[in-house]
Structures are given as structure tokens and as C-alpha cells.
Coordinates of C-alpha atoms in Angstrom, one line a residue:
Chain A
M703 CA 0.0 0.0 0.0
R704 CA 1.2 3.5 -0.9
D705 CA 1.3 6.5 1.2
L706 CA -0.6 8.9 -1.0
I707 CA -2.4 8.7 -4.5
I708 CA -3.0 11.7 -6.4
I709 CA -6.0 11.6 -8.8
G710 CA -5.6 14.2 -11.6
A711 CA -2.6 16.1 -13.0
G712 CA -3.7 19.6 -13.9
P713 CA -2.3 22.6 -11.9
A714 CA -3.6 21.5 -8.4
G715 CA -2.3 17.6 -8.8
L716 CA 0.8 18.7 -10.4
A717 CA 2.0 20.8 -7.5
A718 CA 0.6 18.3 -4.9
A719 CA 2.9 15.7 -6.8
L720 CA 5.9 17.8 -6.5
Y721 CA 5.5 18.3 -2.7
A722 CA 4.8 14.8 -2.3
T723 CA 8.2 14.1 -4.0
R724 CA 9.8 16.7 -2.1
K725 CA 8.8 15.1 1.3
R726 CA 9.7 11.8 -0.1
M727 CA 6.4 10.2 0.1
D728 CA 5.5 6.9 -1.7
C729 CA 3.3 8.4 -4.0
L730 CA 1.4 7.7 -7.4
V731 CA -0.3 10.0 -9.5
I732 CA -3.3 8.7 -11.7
S733 CA -4.5 10.9 -14.2
K734 CA -5.8 10.8 -17.9
D735 CA -3.3 13.3 -19.1
L736 CA -0.8 15.9 -17.8
G737 CA -1.8 19.4 -17.4
G738 CA -5.2 19.4 -17.2
K739 CA -7.4 22.3 -18.3
S740 CA -4.4 24.5 -18.3
N741 CA -3.3 22.8 -21.7
Y742 CA -6.3 24.6 -23.3
A743 CA -5.5 28.0 -21.6
V744 CA -5.7 30.8 -23.8
R745 CA -2.7 32.8 -23.5
L746 CA -3.8 36.6 -23.8
A747 CA -2.0 39.1 -25.5
D748 CA -0.7 41.2 -22.4
G749 CA -0.1 44.7 -23.3
E750 CA 0.3 45.4 -19.7
G751 CA 4.2 45.9 -19.7
P752 CA 6.9 43.3 -18.7
G753 CA 6.2 40.2 -16.6
A754 CA 2.7 39.0 -17.1
I755 CA 1.4 36.1 -14.8
R756 CA 3.3 33.2 -15.9
A757 CA 2.0 30.7 -13.6
D758 CA 1.5 28.5 -16.8
E759 CA 5.3 28.2 -17.4
L760 CA 5.5 26.6 -13.8
V761 CA 2.9 24.3 -14.9
T762 CA 5.1 23.2 -18.0
I763 CA 8.2 22.6 -15.7
Y764 CA 5.9 20.6 -13.1
K765 CA 4.8 18.6 -16.1
S766 CA 8.2 17.6 -17.7
R767 CA 9.3 17.0 -14.0
L768 CA 6.6 14.4 -13.6
Q769 CA 7.3 13.0 -16.8
Y770 CA 10.9 12.3 -15.4
L771 CA 9.8 10.5 -12.7
R772 CA 8.2 7.7 -14.8
H773 CA 7.3 5.3 -12.1
S774 CA 5.5 7.9 -10.0
H775 CA 2.4 8.3 -12.5
R776 CA -0.1 6.2 -14.3
L777 CA -2.1 7.5 -17.3
A778 CA -5.3 6.0 -16.6
E779 CA -8.8 6.9 -15.7
V780 CA -9.9 6.1 -11.9
K781 CA -13.4 4.5 -12.5
R782 CA -14.2 4.4 -8.6
L783 CA -12.6 5.7 -5.6
T784 CA -13.9 4.2 -2.2
A785 CA -12.8 4.7 1.5
S786 CA -12.9 1.8 4.0
G787 CA -11.1 1.6 7.3
G788 CA -8.6 4.2 6.7
T789 CA -7.7 2.8 3.4
F790 CA -8.5 4.4 -0.1
T791 CA -8.9 2.1 -3.0
C792 CA -9.0 3.2 -6.8
A793 CA -10.3 0.9 -9.4
L794 CA -8.9 1.7 -12.7
E795 CA -10.4 1.1 -16.1
D796 CA -8.4 -1.9 -16.9
D797 CA -9.8 -3.6 -13.7
S798 CA -6.6 -3.0 -11.7
T799 CA -6.6 -1.3 -8.4
E800 CA -4.2 0.9 -6.4
E801 CA -4.5 1.5 -2.8
A802 CA -3.2 4.1 -0.4
R803 CA -3.6 5.6 3.0
A804 CA -4.4 9.1 1.8
V805 CA -5.9 10.4 -1.4
I806 CA -5.7 13.9 -3.0
V807 CA -8.5 14.3 -5.4
A808 CA -7.5 17.0 -8.1
T809 CA -9.6 16.1 -11.1
G810 CA -11.1 19.7 -11.8
T811 CA -14.2 20.5 -13.8
R812 CA -15.5 20.4 -17.3
L813 CA -17.5 22.7 -19.3
R814 CA -21.1 22.3 -19.6
R815 CA -22.6 22.9 -22.9
L816 CA -26.2 24.0 -23.7
G817 CA -26.5 21.3 -26.5
V818 CA -28.3 23.8 -28.7
P819 CA -27.8 24.1 -32.8
G820 CA -25.0 26.7 -33.4
E821 CA -23.3 26.2 -30.3
K822 CA -20.4 23.9 -31.6
Q823 CA -20.3 25.9 -34.9
F824 CA -19.7 29.5 -33.4
L825 CA -17.4 28.2 -30.5
S826 CA -14.2 30.9 -30.5
R827 CA -16.0 32.6 -33.3
G828 CA -18.3 35.0 -31.4
L829 CA -19.2 32.5 -28.8
G830 CA -17.0 31.6 -25.5
Y831 CA -17.5 29.8 -22.3
S832 CA -15.7 32.4 -20.1
S833 CA -16.3 36.2 -20.4
I834 CA -14.2 37.1 -17.3
S835 CA -10.7 37.2 -19.1
Y836 CA -12.1 39.2 -22.0
S837 CA -14.2 41.5 -20.6
H838 CA -12.3 44.7 -21.3
L839 CA -12.4 43.7 -24.9
F840 CA -16.0 44.6 -24.9
A841 CA -15.9 48.1 -24.6
G842 CA -18.7 49.9 -26.7
K843 CA -20.0 46.2 -27.8
R844 CA -23.2 44.3 -27.2
V845 CA -23.0 41.3 -25.2
V846 CA -25.2 38.2 -24.2
L847 CA -24.5 36.0 -21.2
V848 CA -26.3 32.9 -20.6
G849 CA -26.1 31.2 -17.3
D850 CA -27.8 28.8 -14.6
A851 CA -25.9 30.3 -11.4
D852 CA -24.7 33.4 -9.8
R853 CA -21.4 33.3 -11.9
V854 CA -23.3 34.9 -14.8
L855 CA -24.3 37.5 -12.7
D856 CA -20.7 38.2 -11.4
S857 CA -19.7 38.4 -15.0
T858 CA -22.7 40.6 -15.6
L859 CA -21.5 43.1 -13.2
E860 CA -17.8 43.0 -14.6
L861 CA -18.9 43.3 -18.1
S862 CA -21.4 46.1 -17.5
I863 CA -18.3 48.4 -16.6
H864 CA -17.0 48.0 -20.1
A865 CA -19.7 46.9 -22.6
D866 CA -22.5 49.0 -24.2
A867 CA -25.2 46.7 -23.5
V868 CA -25.3 43.4 -21.3
T869 CA -28.3 40.8 -21.8
T870 CA -28.3 38.3 -19.3
V871 CA -30.2 35.3 -19.7
L872 CA -31.3 33.5 -16.6
L873 CA -31.8 29.9 -17.7
A874 CA -35.3 28.3 -16.4
G875 CA -34.1 25.7 -13.4
G876 CA -31.1 27.7 -12.6
W877 CA -30.2 29.0 -9.1
F878 CA -29.5 32.7 -8.5
S879 CA -29.2 35.2 -5.4
E880 CA -31.9 37.5 -5.4
D881 CA -29.4 40.1 -4.1
L882 CA -27.3 40.0 -7.2
V883 CA -30.1 39.8 -9.5
A884 CA -31.7 43.1 -8.0
R885 CA -28.4 44.4 -8.1
A886 CA -27.6 43.6 -11.9
R887 CA -31.0 44.8 -12.6
D888 CA -30.5 48.0 -11.1
L889 CA -27.5 48.9 -13.6
E890 CA -28.2 51.0 -16.6
R891 CA -26.7 49.0 -19.4
V892 CA -27.9 45.5 -18.0
T893 CA -31.2 43.8 -19.2
I894 CA -32.2 40.7 -17.4
L895 CA -34.2 38.0 -18.9
E896 CA -35.5 35.3 -16.4
E897 CA -36.9 31.9 -16.9
A898 CA -35.6 31.7 -20.5
T899 CA -34.4 28.9 -22.6
V900 CA -31.9 29.2 -25.5
R901 CA -33.2 27.8 -28.9
E902 CA -30.2 28.4 -31.1
F903 CA -27.4 30.5 -32.0
R904 CA -27.4 32.0 -35.7
G905 CA -24.7 33.9 -37.8
D906 CA -22.4 33.9 -40.9
E907 CA -18.9 33.4 -40.1
Y908 CA -19.5 34.5 -36.6
A909 CA -22.3 34.1 -34.0
R910 CA -24.7 37.1 -34.9
E911 CA -27.8 36.4 -32.8
V912 CA -29.4 34.0 -30.1
V913 CA -33.2 32.7 -30.3
L914 CA -34.6 32.6 -26.9
A915 CA -37.9 31.2 -25.4
S916 CA -39.7 32.1 -22.7
K917 CA -43.1 32.5 -21.2
S918 CA -43.6 35.8 -23.3
G919 CA -42.8 34.0 -26.6
E920 CA -39.8 33.8 -28.8
Q921 CA -37.5 36.6 -29.4
T922 CA -34.0 36.9 -31.1
I923 CA -31.4 39.0 -29.7
A924 CA -28.3 40.3 -31.7
A925 CA -25.0 41.1 -30.2
D926 CA -21.3 41.3 -30.8
G927 CA -20.5 38.4 -28.3
F928 CA -22.0 35.5 -26.7
F929 CA -20.8 33.8 -23.4
V930 CA -22.2 30.7 -22.1
E931 CA -21.6 30.9 -18.5
L932 CA -22.8 27.6 -17.0
A933 CA -21.5 26.4 -13.7
P934 CA -18.7 23.9 -14.5
E935 CA -19.4 20.5 -13.7
P936 CA -17.0 18.9 -11.0
N937 CA -15.4 15.6 -12.3
T938 CA -16.5 13.6 -9.3
D939 CA -18.4 10.7 -11.2
F940 CA -15.8 8.1 -9.8
I941 CA -16.6 9.1 -6.0
G942 CA -17.8 5.9 -4.4
D943 CA -18.8 4.7 -1.0
G944 CA -17.7 6.4 2.2
I945 CA -17.2 9.8 0.6
S946 CA -19.9 12.5 0.2
L947 CA -20.3 15.5 -2.2
E948 CA -22.1 18.7 -2.3
S949 CA -25.2 19.0 -4.0
T950 CA -23.3 20.5 -6.8
G951 CA -21.0 17.6 -7.4
S952 CA -18.0 19.3 -5.6
L953 CA -15.8 17.9 -2.9
R954 CA -15.9 20.5 0.0
V955 CA -12.6 21.2 1.8
D956 CA -11.7 23.4 4.6
G957 CA -8.9 26.0 4.8
T958 CA -6.0 23.2 4.8
N959 CA -7.6 21.4 2.0
S960 CA -9.0 18.3 4.0
T961 CA -12.2 17.0 3.2
A962 CA -14.6 15.6 5.9
V963 CA -13.1 12.1 5.5
P964 CA -9.7 11.7 7.4
G965 CA -7.1 11.0 4.8
L966 CA -8.9 12.4 2.0
F967 CA -7.7 15.8 0.6
A968 CA -9.0 17.9 -2.5
A969 CA -7.6 20.7 -4.4
G970 CA -8.3 23.1 -7.2
D971 CA -11.6 23.6 -9.3
V972 CA -13.1 20.4 -8.1
T973 CA -13.7 21.9 -4.5
G974 CA -16.0 24.2 -6.2
N975 CA -13.7 27.1 -5.0
G976 CA -15.0 28.9 -8.4
Y977 CA -11.7 30.7 -9.0
E978 CA -10.6 28.6 -12.1
Q979 CA -7.1 30.3 -11.7
I980 CA -3.8 28.4 -12.2
L981 CA -2.0 30.2 -9.3
V982 CA -5.0 29.4 -7.1
S983 CA -4.8 25.4 -7.9
L984 CA -1.2 25.4 -7.6
G985 CA -1.3 26.8 -4.1
E986 CA -4.1 24.6 -3.1
G987 CA -2.5 21.3 -4.5
S988 CA 0.6 22.4 -2.3
K989 CA -1.7 22.8 0.7
A990 CA -3.2 19.4 0.1
A991 CA 0.2 17.5 -0.4
L992 CA 1.5 19.0 3.1
S993 CA -1.7 18.5 4.8
A994 CA -1.7 14.7 3.7
Y995 CA 1.9 14.7 4.6
R996 CA 1.1 15.9 8.2
Y997 CA -2.1 13.6 8.5
L998 CA 0.4 10.5 7.4
L999 CA 3.0 11.5 10.1
E1000 CA 0.6 12.2 13.1
T1001 CA -1.2 9.0 12.3
G1002 CA 2.1 7.1 12.2
R1003 CA 2.2 6.0 8.4
A1004 CA 4.5 8.2 6.2
N1005 CA 7.8 6.9 5.0
A1006 CA 7.1 4.0 7.4
Chain B
M955 CA -10.6 56.9 -2.2
R956 CA -9.0 53.9 -3.7
D957 CA -10.6 50.3 -4.5
L958 CA -8.0 48.4 -2.8
I959 CA -5.0 48.7 -0.6
I960 CA -2.5 45.7 -0.2
I961 CA -0.4 45.8 2.9
G962 CA 2.5 43.8 2.4
A963 CA 4.6 42.7 -0.7
G964 CA 5.8 39.3 0.1
P965 CA 4.6 36.4 -2.2
A966 CA 0.8 36.8 -1.1
G967 CA 0.9 40.4 -1.7
L968 CA 2.7 40.6 -4.8
A969 CA 0.1 37.9 -6.2
A970 CA -2.5 39.9 -5.0
A971 CA -1.0 43.1 -6.8
L972 CA -0.9 41.3 -10.3
Y973 CA -4.5 40.3 -10.1
A974 CA -5.6 43.5 -9.0
T975 CA -3.8 45.1 -11.9
R976 CA -5.1 42.3 -14.3
K977 CA -8.5 43.4 -13.2
R978 CA -7.7 47.2 -13.5
M979 CA -8.7 47.9 -10.0
D980 CA -7.5 51.1 -8.4
C981 CA -4.8 49.7 -6.2
L982 CA -2.1 50.7 -3.9
V983 CA 0.4 48.5 -2.6
I984 CA 2.0 49.7 0.6
S985 CA 5.1 47.5 1.9
K986 CA 8.4 48.2 3.7
D987 CA 10.2 46.1 1.0
L988 CA 9.3 43.9 -2.3
G989 CA 9.8 40.2 -1.8
G990 CA 9.3 39.8 1.9
K991 CA 10.6 36.5 3.5
S992 CA 11.2 35.1 0.1
N993 CA 14.3 37.3 -0.1
Y994 CA 15.8 35.4 2.4
A995 CA 14.8 31.9 1.3
V996 CA 17.5 29.4 1.1
R997 CA 17.7 27.6 -2.1
L998 CA 18.4 23.9 -1.6
A999 CA 20.8 22.1 -3.9
D1000 CA 18.1 19.9 -5.4
G1001 CA 19.5 16.5 -6.4
E1002 CA 16.1 15.4 -7.3
G1003 CA 16.3 15.9 -11.3
P1004 CA 15.3 18.5 -13.6
G1005 CA 12.8 21.0 -12.9
A1006 CA 12.7 21.9 -9.0
I1007 CA 10.1 24.0 -7.5
R1008 CA 10.6 27.5 -9.1
A1009 CA 8.0 29.3 -7.5
D1010 CA 10.8 31.9 -6.3
E1011 CA 11.2 32.8 -9.9
L1012 CA 7.8 33.6 -10.2
V1013 CA 8.0 35.9 -7.0
T1014 CA 11.3 37.8 -8.9
I1015 CA 8.8 38.5 -11.9
Y1016 CA 6.3 39.8 -9.8
K1017 CA 8.5 42.1 -8.0
S1018 CA 10.0 43.6 -11.3
R1019 CA 6.4 44.0 -12.5
L1020 CA 5.3 45.8 -9.5
Q1021 CA 8.7 48.0 -9.6
Y1022 CA 7.6 48.8 -13.3
L1023 CA 4.3 50.2 -12.2
R1024 CA 5.7 52.7 -9.9
H1025 CA 2.6 54.8 -9.0
S1026 CA 1.1 51.4 -7.8
H1027 CA 3.2 50.9 -4.6
R1028 CA 4.5 53.0 -1.7
L1029 CA 7.8 51.8 0.1
A1030 CA 6.5 52.5 3.7
E1031 CA 5.2 51.0 6.9
V1032 CA 1.7 51.1 7.9
K1033 CA 1.4 52.2 11.5
R1034 CA -2.4 51.6 11.9
L1035 CA -5.1 50.3 10.1
T1036 CA -8.6 51.1 11.2
A1037 CA -12.1 50.1 9.8
S1038 CA -15.2 52.3 10.0
G1039 CA -18.5 52.2 8.0
G1040 CA -16.9 50.2 5.0
T1041 CA -13.8 52.4 4.9
F1042 CA -10.4 51.5 5.6
T1043 CA -7.8 53.8 6.5
C1044 CA -4.1 53.3 6.9
A1045 CA -2.0 55.6 8.8
L1046 CA 1.5 55.8 7.7
E1047 CA 4.9 56.6 9.4
D1048 CA 5.2 59.9 7.9
D1049 CA 1.6 60.6 9.4
S1050 CA 0.2 60.8 5.9
T1051 CA -3.0 58.5 5.5
E1052 CA -4.4 56.4 2.5
E1053 CA -7.9 55.2 2.2
A1054 CA -9.5 52.5 0.4
R1055 CA -12.9 50.5 0.2
A1056 CA -11.2 47.1 0.5
V1057 CA -7.9 46.0 2.1
I1058 CA -5.7 42.9 1.8
V1059 CA -3.3 42.4 4.6
A1060 CA -0.4 40.2 3.5
T1061 CA 2.3 41.2 6.1
G1062 CA 3.5 37.6 7.0
T1063 CA 5.3 36.6 10.1
R1064 CA 8.5 36.9 11.7
L1065 CA 10.8 34.7 13.2
R1066 CA 10.8 34.8 17.3
R1067 CA 14.1 34.1 19.0
L1068 CA 14.9 32.5 22.4
G1069 CA 17.0 35.6 23.3
V1070 CA 19.7 33.4 25.0
P1071 CA 23.7 33.5 24.8
G1072 CA 25.0 31.8 22.0
E1073 CA 21.7 32.0 19.7
K1074 CA 23.0 34.6 17.4
Q1075 CA 26.5 33.6 17.2
F1076 CA 25.8 30.0 16.0
L1077 CA 23.0 30.8 13.6
S1078 CA 23.6 29.0 10.3
R1079 CA 26.4 27.1 11.9
G1080 CA 24.8 24.3 13.6
L1081 CA 21.7 26.3 14.6
G1082 CA 18.7 27.1 12.4
Y1083 CA 15.0 28.3 12.8
S1084 CA 13.2 25.6 10.7
S1085 CA 14.3 21.9 10.6
I1086 CA 11.5 20.9 8.0
S1087 CA 13.5 21.7 4.7
Y1088 CA 16.6 20.0 6.0
S1089 CA 15.4 16.9 7.6
H1090 CA 16.7 14.4 5.3
L1091 CA 20.3 16.1 5.9
F1092 CA 20.2 14.6 9.5
A1093 CA 20.3 11.0 8.4
G1094 CA 22.2 9.2 11.0
K1095 CA 22.8 12.3 13.3
R1096 CA 21.6 13.9 16.7
V1097 CA 19.4 16.6 16.6
V1098 CA 17.9 19.0 19.4
L1099 CA 14.5 20.7 18.6
V1100 CA 13.2 23.5 20.9
G1101 CA 9.7 24.9 20.7
D1102 CA 6.6 26.1 22.2
A1103 CA 3.8 24.7 20.0
D1104 CA 2.7 21.8 17.8
R1105 CA 5.0 22.9 15.1
V1106 CA 8.0 21.5 16.9
L1107 CA 6.1 18.0 17.3
D1108 CA 5.4 17.9 13.8
S1109 CA 9.1 18.5 13.1
T1110 CA 10.2 15.9 15.6
L1111 CA 7.7 13.1 13.9
E1112 CA 9.5 14.1 10.7
L1113 CA 13.2 14.1 11.8
S1114 CA 12.6 11.1 13.6
I1115 CA 12.3 9.2 10.3
H1116 CA 15.9 10.4 9.3
A1117 CA 18.0 11.1 12.5
D1118 CA 19.4 8.8 14.9
A1119 CA 18.4 10.6 17.9
V1120 CA 15.9 13.5 18.3
T1121 CA 15.7 15.4 21.6
T1122 CA 12.8 17.6 21.7
V1123 CA 12.6 20.4 24.4
L1124 CA 8.9 21.6 25.1
L1125 CA 9.4 25.0 26.6
A1126 CA 7.5 25.9 29.9
G1127 CA 4.6 28.2 29.0
G1128 CA 4.2 26.7 25.4
W1129 CA 1.1 25.0 24.4
F1130 CA 0.8 21.3 23.0
S1131 CA -1.7 18.9 21.9
E1132 CA -1.5 15.8 24.3
D1133 CA -1.9 13.4 21.4
L1134 CA 1.0 14.8 19.3
V1135 CA 3.0 14.5 22.7
A1136 CA 2.1 11.3 23.3
R1137 CA 2.7 10.0 19.5
A1138 CA 6.1 11.8 19.5
R1139 CA 7.0 10.1 23.0
D1140 CA 5.9 6.6 21.6
L1141 CA 8.8 6.8 18.9
E1142 CA 12.1 5.0 19.6
R1143 CA 14.5 7.6 18.7
V1144 CA 12.9 10.5 20.4
T1145 CA 13.1 11.8 23.8
I1146 CA 10.9 14.4 25.1
L1147 CA 11.8 17.1 27.7
E1148 CA 8.7 19.0 29.1
E1149 CA 8.6 22.4 31.0
A1150 CA 12.1 23.3 30.1
T1151 CA 14.1 26.6 29.5
V1152 CA 16.9 27.1 27.4
R1153 CA 19.9 28.6 29.2
E1154 CA 22.5 28.9 26.3
F1155 CA 24.2 27.3 23.4
R1156 CA 27.9 26.4 23.4
G1157 CA 30.3 25.2 20.9
D1158 CA 33.4 26.2 18.7
E1159 CA 33.2 27.3 15.4
Y1160 CA 29.6 25.5 15.4
A1161 CA 27.0 25.0 18.1
R1162 CA 27.9 21.7 19.7
E1163 CA 25.8 21.6 22.9
V1164 CA 22.7 23.4 24.6
V1165 CA 22.5 23.9 28.3
L1166 CA 18.8 23.3 29.8
A1167 CA 17.0 24.1 33.0
S1168 CA 14.0 22.2 34.0
K1169 CA 12.4 21.1 37.6
S1170 CA 15.1 18.3 37.8
G1171 CA 17.8 21.0 37.2
E1172 CA 20.7 21.9 34.7
Q1173 CA 21.5 19.4 31.8
T1174 CA 23.6 19.7 28.9
I1175 CA 23.0 17.9 25.6
A1176 CA 25.3 17.6 22.7
A1177 CA 24.1 17.2 19.1
D1178 CA 25.0 17.8 15.5
G1179 CA 22.2 20.2 14.9
F1180 CA 20.2 22.4 16.8
F1181 CA 16.7 24.0 15.8
V1182 CA 14.8 26.7 17.4
E1183 CA 11.1 26.0 16.2
L1184 CA 8.9 28.8 18.0
A1185 CA 5.8 29.5 16.4
P1186 CA 6.3 32.6 14.1
E1187 CA 4.8 35.9 15.1
P1188 CA 2.3 37.2 12.7
N1189 CA 2.9 41.0 11.7
T1190 CA -0.3 42.5 13.0
D1191 CA 0.8 44.9 15.3
F1192 CA -0.7 47.8 13.2
I1193 CA -4.1 46.3 13.4
G1194 CA -6.5 49.1 15.0
D1195 CA -10.1 49.3 16.0
G1196 CA -12.9 47.6 14.4
I1197 CA -10.8 44.3 13.2
S1198 CA -10.2 41.6 15.7
L1199 CA -7.3 39.1 15.9
E1200 CA -6.8 35.8 16.9
S1201 CA -5.2 35.0 20.4
T1202 CA -2.0 34.0 18.4
G1203 CA -2.0 37.5 16.7
S1204 CA -3.2 36.1 13.1
L1205 CA -6.0 37.4 11.0
R1206 CA -8.2 34.5 10.5
V1207 CA -9.9 33.9 6.8
D1208 CA -12.3 31.4 5.3
G1209 CA -11.6 29.6 2.3
T1210 CA -11.9 32.6 0.0
N1211 CA -9.4 34.5 2.3
S1212 CA -12.3 36.9 3.4
T1213 CA -12.0 38.0 7.3
A1214 CA -14.8 38.4 9.3
V1215 CA -14.8 42.2 8.4
P1216 CA -16.5 42.8 5.0
G1217 CA -13.9 44.2 2.8
L1218 CA -11.0 42.9 4.4
F1219 CA -9.1 40.1 3.2
A1220 CA -5.8 38.3 4.2
A1221 CA -3.5 36.0 2.5
G1222 CA -0.2 34.1 3.2
D1223 CA 1.4 33.4 6.6
V1224 CA -0.2 36.2 8.6
T1225 CA -3.4 34.0 8.5
G1226 CA -1.7 31.5 10.6
N1227 CA -2.1 28.8 8.0
G1228 CA 1.2 27.6 9.1
Y1229 CA 2.4 26.4 5.7
E1230 CA 5.1 28.9 5.0
Q1231 CA 5.5 28.1 1.3
I1232 CA 5.6 30.5 -1.4
L1233 CA 3.4 28.6 -3.7
V1234 CA 0.6 28.4 -1.0
S1235 CA 1.1 32.2 -0.5
L1236 CA 0.9 32.9 -4.3
G1237 CA -2.3 30.8 -4.5
E1238 CA -4.0 32.7 -1.4
G1239 CA -2.7 36.1 -2.6
S1240 CA -4.4 35.6 -5.9
K1241 CA -7.8 34.3 -3.9
A1242 CA -7.8 37.4 -2.0
A1243 CA -7.7 39.7 -4.7
L1244 CA -10.3 37.9 -6.8
S1245 CA -12.4 37.9 -3.5
A1246 CA -11.9 41.6 -3.2
Y1247 CA -12.9 42.3 -6.7
R1248 CA -16.0 40.3 -6.3
Y1249 CA -16.7 42.4 -3.0
L1250 CA -16.2 45.7 -4.9
L1251 CA -18.3 44.6 -7.7
E1252 CA -21.2 43.2 -5.7
T1253 CA -21.2 46.5 -3.5
G1254 CA -21.2 48.5 -6.5
R1255 CA -17.6 50.0 -6.0
A1256 CA -15.2 48.4 -8.4
N1257 CA -14.0 50.9 -11.4
A1258 CA -16.8 53.3 -10.5

């Protein structure tokens, strides 16, 4: 049995792996890939002077470090993680299992899509999944945001500073704080459409309009940019007996990145922290590894 | 009045400043220096293959970035921070003041010393203040640890894996978890001395022995290395009316790096998180800035 298994190798998992190596723990990383969502990060033209935030380069270094430590990782998918009597068991897709005294879950989240006509077609051509990094590019423009949680209202507040007109579609079945809705509704350049459904996106080379349905019928809204801001889905389908999840599917942690199950830790987006930033995930992964190390020491099990 | 003041420019403060700039907040960093404790970090010979953890290089980049943004920081000491009616006021040493709607405290901690003969003389020559980074160098050696909190017991558990003999001195007046004391006492190569006081360190070119006093009288212990592992002291002397501190002097935060005072955030060692790692502080500083940004947006005050 190993000291520690780290599931996932995005920024959080990689930072955890590096600390585990540093502390000479007997650790295995199990992940479908190395780098996680950071492999798909859009690098923005900076324009803000020298020394942009280069956390992504740190991730590149950590990836090559883990690649070098060949016996410390398996490129595989965990099908089920169960906890019983202080031992964690990972069942893999090839029916093999791996056991450890502690586990760090760092499997991140995945984008959710609306699944409507035009969505795939216009991706990156007028339609995107996260407005926050681009808000200042919409000075003087019209934007439509679609969402099912407070996240879309935060984006609305931010975009309303820059954009000429923001139309925010609150999807039927979503969950929103009344305060935030009221605050967004008060803003001059913001229109809130509640209890709506997206029918399709239309355009030419770029997305140009969205067709919505609500109680008051169908309407078409033209804009310069469209963002689908659905709350991302935590990758926790593999979480099995002995471990409970939040209603959102995320794995809740405290300030030390410990979950409610002794020996089980989590870090990064899978915790539902909502930041989706590489630096934040690197920090949480480090914390989780150091907390796991302390747990193993205090229960008399590290390097034993 | 500004959007945000960041007090301190160690790794946590620097990461916060970078995110504040990215979000185009009207932000001022006030700090005695740039880099904080990371300026004094010992770079360890790695010996673990390519790609060591290079978080310190990220700090160097962030420092030069802030130096480039000359109007975004003041090299000064905050004498007093007060909170009143949603406004924070920093009184500086030159009797000027700076005001903001949100504040991030990232002032870190400082080492505490015993203040006994020989302590200064043998610093870095057989005597140090943190054993954790060096534990594997003590394979087969005798080590003495001195402390006033659980931190020294964690170090004891870690060093006991490598060292031949660990003598742990629990200082009179300190506070220790009974479980941890019992666990350390159970280890073969560990000796625990309770309710003791350090009289002095003695040696030649290097520290060679420590003189202790306890109820049972005076005793001298020879060893190959000595570590004074006192709990570090949070730099919060400047915290004034309207803000409360933990009994340890640290500024407590939740998982979003928010304190109990709306608009007040904290990040890094000053929160009492106990990790003392650059990556952890970078992550917390990023979180604090993004949480402050969200706070300002939601209270209708950012970029207004």
C-alpha cells in the first residue's frame, strides 16, 4: 500500500505531486493526462508591460518533472474511489486497483454545454465559455450572457463596466441570489431575462444572434459576443462509497484542503472554489500535499 | 478613495497586486520592501532531477512587474489600519493616510528568537530556525529541537524518520496537543523534555551543545544540529479598531481569504495557515484579490 495517491494532474495535482516528491512520500499520480485544463488555456496578449503572470510556465516545468519520474504516475482513468477503514482504493479502467493511506482528489471540472444548434459551430467565433478574461475587449459592444448560477451575474456586473449593453439570460431551472439579480437589474446598461431557454445561435462566419424562448414567447437578440456561463461540472463521477459530495457535485474542503473524510484531501476547481486560476490551484495542491503529509506523520504512516 | 490597498509585498501581496492590476482595480501596495521573507529563502541544492519547484522565480518576476508600475506602490510602513463604515484607513509613518474600500493584509510573520547566549553567534552554524526543509540531511545524526507549539512536534515526527536521535524540548509556557506529545514520546529515537528552559548554546566554530534548565535541574545535551522552532509571530501590530485578531495574533480567513470584516481580506503566513510556502502564499494572494474584486463589484464599487 502506498502513502498517497493523487488523482488528476492539472495544476493542483502537479503541485501536490511535486511536494509529495519533495517530502519523499511513496506517491502515485493517476490521471488521464498531464496539465489538465491548463493545456487549453488561452494565452492573452498582455499589453500591460513586462512580466505577465507566468503561472502556466510553472505548470510546464512541473509536467516535465513528473514525466521524468516515470514510476510516479500512471496515465489512466480512475473508475471508482472508495474509502474504508482508513484505506482508499482506486479501481482503474483496466480492472486493476491501487491502494493508499491518503488520497488527494484534483480532477478539476469540465465545461457544460447547452447542446443547442449553432453552439459548436460558433465556438471561438463570437461564442465563448468564460467572459471574465475578455471583459475589457467589449468596450462599446453588445454582449449576451447565458447562465444557470450566480457566476453569470458576477460576469454581468464586470462586463457592465466595459460593454455598451449586456443582456443576461437566466436559464429556467437555474439558481440565483436575489440580491445579485436585483443589483444587476439596477444597472443602466444591463437587461435581465428570467426563466428563459436558449433555442439556437445563428450567424454567418461569426455568431450574430441568439434565439430565446420564455413565457412571453420567442425572441431574437443580436450582439457582438455571446458567452455561455454555465457553472462548470466537477469531475467526481468516480467518487464511491464512504465519501459524500456537495449537491453541486464538488468535494468540499476546509482551509487546509482537508475533506470531512480523514486522509482524503482535495484541491483546485473540483472543490467548487470557483476561481479557476492556475495560481490558486497550484497553491491549493501544495497545501493538500503538505496536509496529507502531516496526516500521515500524525497517524504514524509516512515513510514507514 | 481607492478600490483596494494591499499591505505587504511578499509572495501573497505580490500575487494579489498582479491580479488587482489585471482586473484594472485602483490599487495601492504599501510595504516596507518587495519580496518579503522570500528574499531570504535558502535555495536548496536539489539533487532530485530537473525542474525543482521554481516558485521563487515567479516572485522575482512579480517584483519587477510591481517595480515597473511605479505609481502602484509605496515603500512605507503602515502604522495603523482602522475600519469604519465600510472604509479602511491606513496611517503611515510619515503621518500621511491612505484610504480604500477594501484591504488585503499580507504582512507575513517574523521569526521569534529565544534571546539566549550563543543563539545569534551560532545562527547558520549548527543552529537554525526551521528543520523541515533540512530533515533528510540529518540521517544518522543527533538533533535537538526547541519549541513552544505543535509545530515542533510535527518537526519531531518528521526528523525521527531520518535522524539517529531527536531530543525535543517543550518550553515551559508553551501549548502542545496531548495526542501529538504522546505520539512523539512513543517513537524509539525520540526523547521529550517537558517544561524546560534554554539557558545557552555552546560550541566552537559550530554549535555543539545546549544547556537546559528544568525542575530536575540543569542538563547539557550535545548534538549535531539545533533548531529553534518557535511559532512565528504574525505581523499584525498595526491592526487597529474595528478588526479582531486570533489569540495568536493572526488574522483568520475562510476558504475565500475573507476575514470576518466585510471588505477586509488576508493572505499568506499572516493568516496563521502554518504552511510558510511560496506557492501557497501566491495562491492565497490570488484568491484574496479575486475575492476583493467580487466584493467591490457586488457592493457596486469597483472601477466606478
